[in-house]
PDB file of C-alpha atoms and ligand atoms in Angstrom:
ATOM      1  CA  MET A   1      15.566 -31.086  39.970  1.00  0.00           C
ATOM      2  CA  LYS A   2      12.515 -29.129  41.085  1.00  0.00           C
ATOM      3  CA  ILE A   3      14.368 -25.825  40.707  1.00  0.00           C
ATOM      4  CA  LEU A   4      15.471 -26.784  37.226  1.00  0.00           C
ATOM      5  CA  THR A   5      11.857 -27.494  36.281  1.00  0.00           C
ATOM      6  CA  ILE A   6      10.802 -24.099  37.633  1.00  0.00           C
ATOM      7  CA  ILE A   7      13.578 -22.315  35.724  1.00  0.00           C
ATOM      8  CA  LEU A   8      12.673 -24.160  32.542  1.00  0.00           C
ATOM      9  CA  PHE A   9       9.029 -23.190  33.031  1.00  0.00           C
ATOM     10  CA  PHE A  10       9.885 -19.492  33.317  1.00  0.00           C
ATOM     11  CA  VAL A  11      12.173 -19.627  30.311  1.00  0.00           C
ATOM     12  CA  LEU A  12       9.399 -21.182  28.230  1.00  0.00           C
ATOM     13  CA  VAL A  13       6.799 -18.728  29.501  1.00  0.00           C
ATOM     14  CA  SER A  14       8.986 -15.696  28.851  1.00  0.00           C
ATOM     15  CA  GLU A  15       9.741 -16.949  25.345  1.00  0.00           C
ATOM     16  CA  GLY A  16       6.023 -17.401  24.812  1.00  0.00           C
ATOM     17  CA  TYR A  17       5.421 -13.788  25.798  1.00  0.00           C
ATOM     18  CA  GLY A  18       8.227 -12.735  23.521  1.00  0.00           C
ATOM     19  CA  LYS A  19       6.469 -13.878  20.375  1.00  0.00           C
ATOM     20  CA  CYS A  20       4.921 -11.174  18.268  1.00  0.00           C
ATOM     21  CA  LEU A  21       1.624 -11.522  16.477  1.00  0.00           C
ATOM     22  CA  LEU A  22       0.788 -10.158  13.047  1.00  0.00           C
ATOM     23  CA  ASN A  23      -1.718  -7.911  14.823  1.00  0.00           C
ATOM     24  CA  ASP A  24       1.245  -6.230  16.493  1.00  0.00           C
ATOM     25  CA  ILE A  25       2.100  -4.667  13.143  1.00  0.00           C
ATOM     26  CA  SER A  26      -0.187  -1.755  12.525  1.00  0.00           C
ATOM     27  CA  VAL A  27      -0.561  -0.363   9.004  1.00  0.00           C
ATOM     28  CA  THR A  28      -2.330   2.961   8.616  1.00  0.00           C
ATOM     29  CA  GLN A  29      -2.784   4.967   5.475  1.00  0.00           C
ATOM     30  CA  THR A  30      -3.890   8.496   4.780  1.00  0.00           C
ATOM     31  CA  ARG A  31      -4.160  10.646   1.709  1.00  0.00           C
ATOM     32  CA  THR A  32      -1.462  13.287   1.703  1.00  0.00           C
ATOM     33  CA  GLY A  33      -3.621  15.601  -0.392  1.00  0.00           C
ATOM     34  CA  VAL A  34      -0.925  15.713  -3.065  1.00  0.00           C
ATOM     35  CA  ILE A  35      -1.980  14.765  -6.599  1.00  0.00           C
ATOM     36  CA  VAL A  36       0.733  13.270  -8.825  1.00  0.00           C
ATOM     37  CA  LYS A  37      -0.095  12.900 -12.529  1.00  0.00           C
ATOM     38  CA  GLY A  38      -3.780  13.084 -11.677  1.00  0.00           C
ATOM     39  CA  LYS A  39      -3.625  10.381  -8.987  1.00  0.00           C
ATOM     40  CA  PRO A  40      -3.712  10.775  -5.198  1.00  0.00           C
ATOM     41  CA  GLU A  41      -0.653  10.236  -3.072  1.00  0.00           C
ATOM     42  CA  TRP A  42      -0.971   7.956  -0.028  1.00  0.00           C
ATOM     43  CA  SER A  43       1.159   7.985   3.077  1.00  0.00           C
ATOM     44  CA  VAL A  44       1.659   4.610   4.771  1.00  0.00           C
ATOM     45  CA  THR A  45       2.787   4.267   8.367  1.00  0.00           C
ATOM     46  CA  VAL A  46       3.789   0.864   9.708  1.00  0.00           C
ATOM     47  CA  THR A  47       4.252   0.639  13.473  1.00  0.00           C
ATOM     48  CA  ASN A  48       5.734  -2.258  15.435  1.00  0.00           C
ATOM     49  CA  LYS A  49       3.512  -2.547  18.510  1.00  0.00           C
ATOM     50  CA  CYS A  50       5.165  -5.706  19.760  1.00  0.00           C
ATOM     51  CA  SER A  51       7.368  -5.569  22.861  1.00  0.00           C
ATOM     52  CA  CYS A  52      10.177  -7.081  20.760  1.00  0.00           C
ATOM     53  CA  ALA A  53      11.963  -5.811  17.697  1.00  0.00           C
ATOM     54  CA  GLN A  54      10.824  -7.379  14.450  1.00  0.00           C
ATOM     55  CA  THR A  55      12.492  -8.100  11.165  1.00  0.00           C
ATOM     56  CA  ASN A  56      11.587  -9.481   7.734  1.00  0.00           C
ATOM     57  CA  VAL A  57       8.168  -7.877   7.866  1.00  0.00           C
ATOM     58  CA  ILE A  58       6.343  -8.815   4.673  1.00  0.00           C
ATOM     59  CA  LEU A  59       3.301  -6.935   3.461  1.00  0.00           C
ATOM     60  CA  ASN A  60       0.781  -8.186   0.944  1.00  0.00           C
ATOM     61  CA  CYS A  61       1.520  -6.105  -2.138  1.00  0.00           C
ATOM     62  CA  SER A  62      -0.784  -8.006  -4.437  1.00  0.00           C
ATOM     63  CA  GLY A  63      -1.441  -5.785  -7.473  1.00  0.00           C
ATOM     64  CA  PHE A  64       0.560  -2.961  -5.932  1.00  0.00           C
ATOM     65  CA  GLN A  65       1.585  -0.106  -8.239  1.00  0.00           C
ATOM     66  CA  SER A  66       2.908   3.377  -7.701  1.00  0.00           C
ATOM     67  CA  LEU A  67       3.565   6.308 -10.002  1.00  0.00           C
ATOM     68  CA  GLU A  68       6.238   7.583  -7.651  1.00  0.00           C
ATOM     69  CA  SER A  69       9.252   5.416  -6.917  1.00  0.00           C
ATOM     70  CA  ILE A  70       9.727   3.958  -3.464  1.00  0.00           C
ATOM     71  CA  ASP A  71      13.145   3.661  -1.861  1.00  0.00           C
ATOM     72  CA  PRO A  72      13.859  -0.112  -1.873  1.00  0.00           C
ATOM     73  CA  SER A  73      15.711   0.189   1.435  1.00  0.00           C
ATOM     74  CA  VAL A  74      12.368   1.200   2.959  1.00  0.00           C
ATOM     75  CA  LEU A  75      10.111  -1.102   0.945  1.00  0.00           C
ATOM     76  CA  THR A  76      11.259  -3.638  -1.614  1.00  0.00           C
ATOM     77  CA  VAL A  77       8.337  -4.282  -3.907  1.00  0.00           C
ATOM     78  CA  SER A  78       8.104  -7.598  -5.702  1.00  0.00           C
ATOM     79  CA  THR A  79       5.230  -7.424  -8.144  1.00  0.00           C
ATOM     80  CA  ASN A  80       5.884 -11.008  -9.297  1.00  0.00           C
ATOM     81  CA  THR A  81       5.196 -12.530  -5.901  1.00  0.00           C
ATOM     82  CA  GLY A  82       2.856  -9.843  -4.612  1.00  0.00           C
ATOM     83  CA  PHE A  83       4.973  -9.577  -1.459  1.00  0.00           C
ATOM     84  CA  CYS A  84       6.797  -6.504  -0.226  1.00  0.00           C
ATOM     85  CA  LEU A  85       9.650  -6.586   2.251  1.00  0.00           C
ATOM     86  CA  LEU A  86       9.861  -3.739   4.730  1.00  0.00           C
ATOM     87  CA  THR A  87      13.329  -2.294   5.505  1.00  0.00           C
ATOM     88  CA  PRO A  88      15.228  -5.369   4.231  1.00  0.00           C
ATOM     89  CA  GLY A  89      17.958  -6.528   6.590  1.00  0.00           C
ATOM     90  CA  GLN A  90      17.000  -4.091   9.327  1.00  0.00           C
ATOM     91  CA  LEU A  91      15.355  -4.513  12.678  1.00  0.00           C
ATOM     92  CA  ILE A  92      12.246  -2.510  13.417  1.00  0.00           C
ATOM     93  CA  ASN A  93      12.414  -1.689  17.096  1.00  0.00           C
ATOM     94  CA  LYS A  94       9.563  -1.752  19.581  1.00  0.00           C
ATOM     95  CA  ASP A  95       7.348   1.254  18.768  1.00  0.00           C
ATOM     96  CA  GLY A  96       9.461   1.734  15.655  1.00  0.00           C
ATOM     97  CA  ILE A  97       7.776   3.426  12.729  1.00  0.00           C
ATOM     98  CA  VAL A  98       8.465   2.918   9.036  1.00  0.00           C
ATOM     99  CA  SER A  99       6.753   5.186   6.566  1.00  0.00           C
ATOM    100  CA  PHE A 100       6.661   5.578   2.822  1.00  0.00           C
ATOM    101  CA  LYS A 101       4.453   7.127   0.180  1.00  0.00           C
ATOM    102  CA  TYR A 102       2.979   5.841  -3.044  1.00  0.00           C
ATOM    103  CA  THR A 103       0.755   7.247  -5.730  1.00  0.00           C
ATOM    104  CA  TRP A 104      -2.081   5.360  -7.320  1.00  0.00           C
ATOM    105  CA  GLY A 105      -5.779   5.799  -8.070  1.00  0.00           C
ATOM    106  CA  ASN A 106      -6.828   3.444  -5.301  1.00  0.00           C
ATOM    107  CA  GLN A 107      -5.501   2.461  -1.917  1.00  0.00           C
ATOM    108  CA  PHE A 108      -3.831  -0.952  -1.518  1.00  0.00           C
ATOM    109  CA  SER A 109      -4.524  -2.793   1.730  1.00  0.00           C
ATOM    110  CA  LEU A 110      -0.838  -3.768   2.368  1.00  0.00           C
ATOM    111  CA  ASN A 111      -1.707  -6.194   5.158  1.00  0.00           C
ATOM    112  CA  PRO A 112       1.171  -7.832   7.022  1.00  0.00           C
ATOM    113  CA  ILE A 113       1.588 -11.484   6.003  1.00  0.00           C
ATOM    114  CA  SER A 114       4.601 -12.515   8.058  1.00  0.00           C
ATOM    115  CA  SER A 115       7.369 -11.264  10.297  1.00  0.00           C
ATOM    116  CA  GLN A 116      10.078 -12.547  12.616  1.00  0.00           C
ATOM    117  CA  SER A 117      10.316 -11.376  16.180  1.00  0.00           C
ATOM    118  CA  SER A 118      13.718 -10.701  17.633  1.00  0.00           C
ATOM    119  CA  CYS A 119      13.419 -10.700  21.401  1.00  0.00           C
TER     120      CYS A 119
HETATM  121  C1  NAG B   1      -3.156 -10.600  -0.675  1.00  0.00           C
HETATM  122  O1  NAG B   1      -4.161  -9.694  -1.084  1.00  0.00           O
HETATM  123  C2  NAG B   1      -4.943 -10.185  -2.159  1.00  0.00           C
HETATM  124  C3  NAG B   1      -5.852  -9.065  -2.625  1.00  0.00           C
HETATM  125  O2  NAG B   1      -6.433  -8.373  -1.563  1.00  0.00           O
HETATM  126  C4  NAG B   1      -5.686 -11.426  -1.681  1.00  0.00           C
HETATM  127  O3  NAG B   1      -6.463 -11.942  -2.728  1.00  0.00           O
HETATM  128  C5  NAG B   1      -4.676 -12.468  -1.243  1.00  0.00           C
HETATM  129  O4  NAG B   1      -5.345 -13.581  -0.699  1.00  0.00           O
HETATM  130  C6  NAG B   1      -3.743 -11.898  -0.195  1.00  0.00           C
HETATM  131  N1  NAG B   1      -2.685 -12.873   0.067  1.00  0.00           N
HETATM  132  C7  NAG B   1      -2.334 -13.248   1.291  1.00  0.00           C
HETATM  133  C8  NAG B   1      -1.221 -14.248   1.372  1.00  0.00           C
HETATM  134  O5  NAG B   1      -2.880 -12.815   2.299  1.00  0.00           O
END
């Protein structure tokens, strides 16, 4: 009985450690220096810093627009909801990087709103 309790404790603890936080998703943006139709191009790099893979990473795309098209398998933009889904249906591994570019007069914050960890 005691051993079972100890095992259960470690299972719970390890699952607790396995959970990713939104802070584990890092979003950085830089200007590429390229000007498209008079507007600057931005390069976005999203990195999964969690020790687990993550999926269904949603970024806040409120008001998001781009003069250049973005591959929907990298980022599916939903202007209606203001949410963008990163690499739909795919896992982003630990230290995995997803990057895309967009062109607009201002930078959008693209903060992560939710994600699912897959440990
Ligand atoms: C998304 O970003 C917009 C504009 O910055 C903000 O007003 C809104 O509260 C954000 N939504 C969420 C769910 O964080």
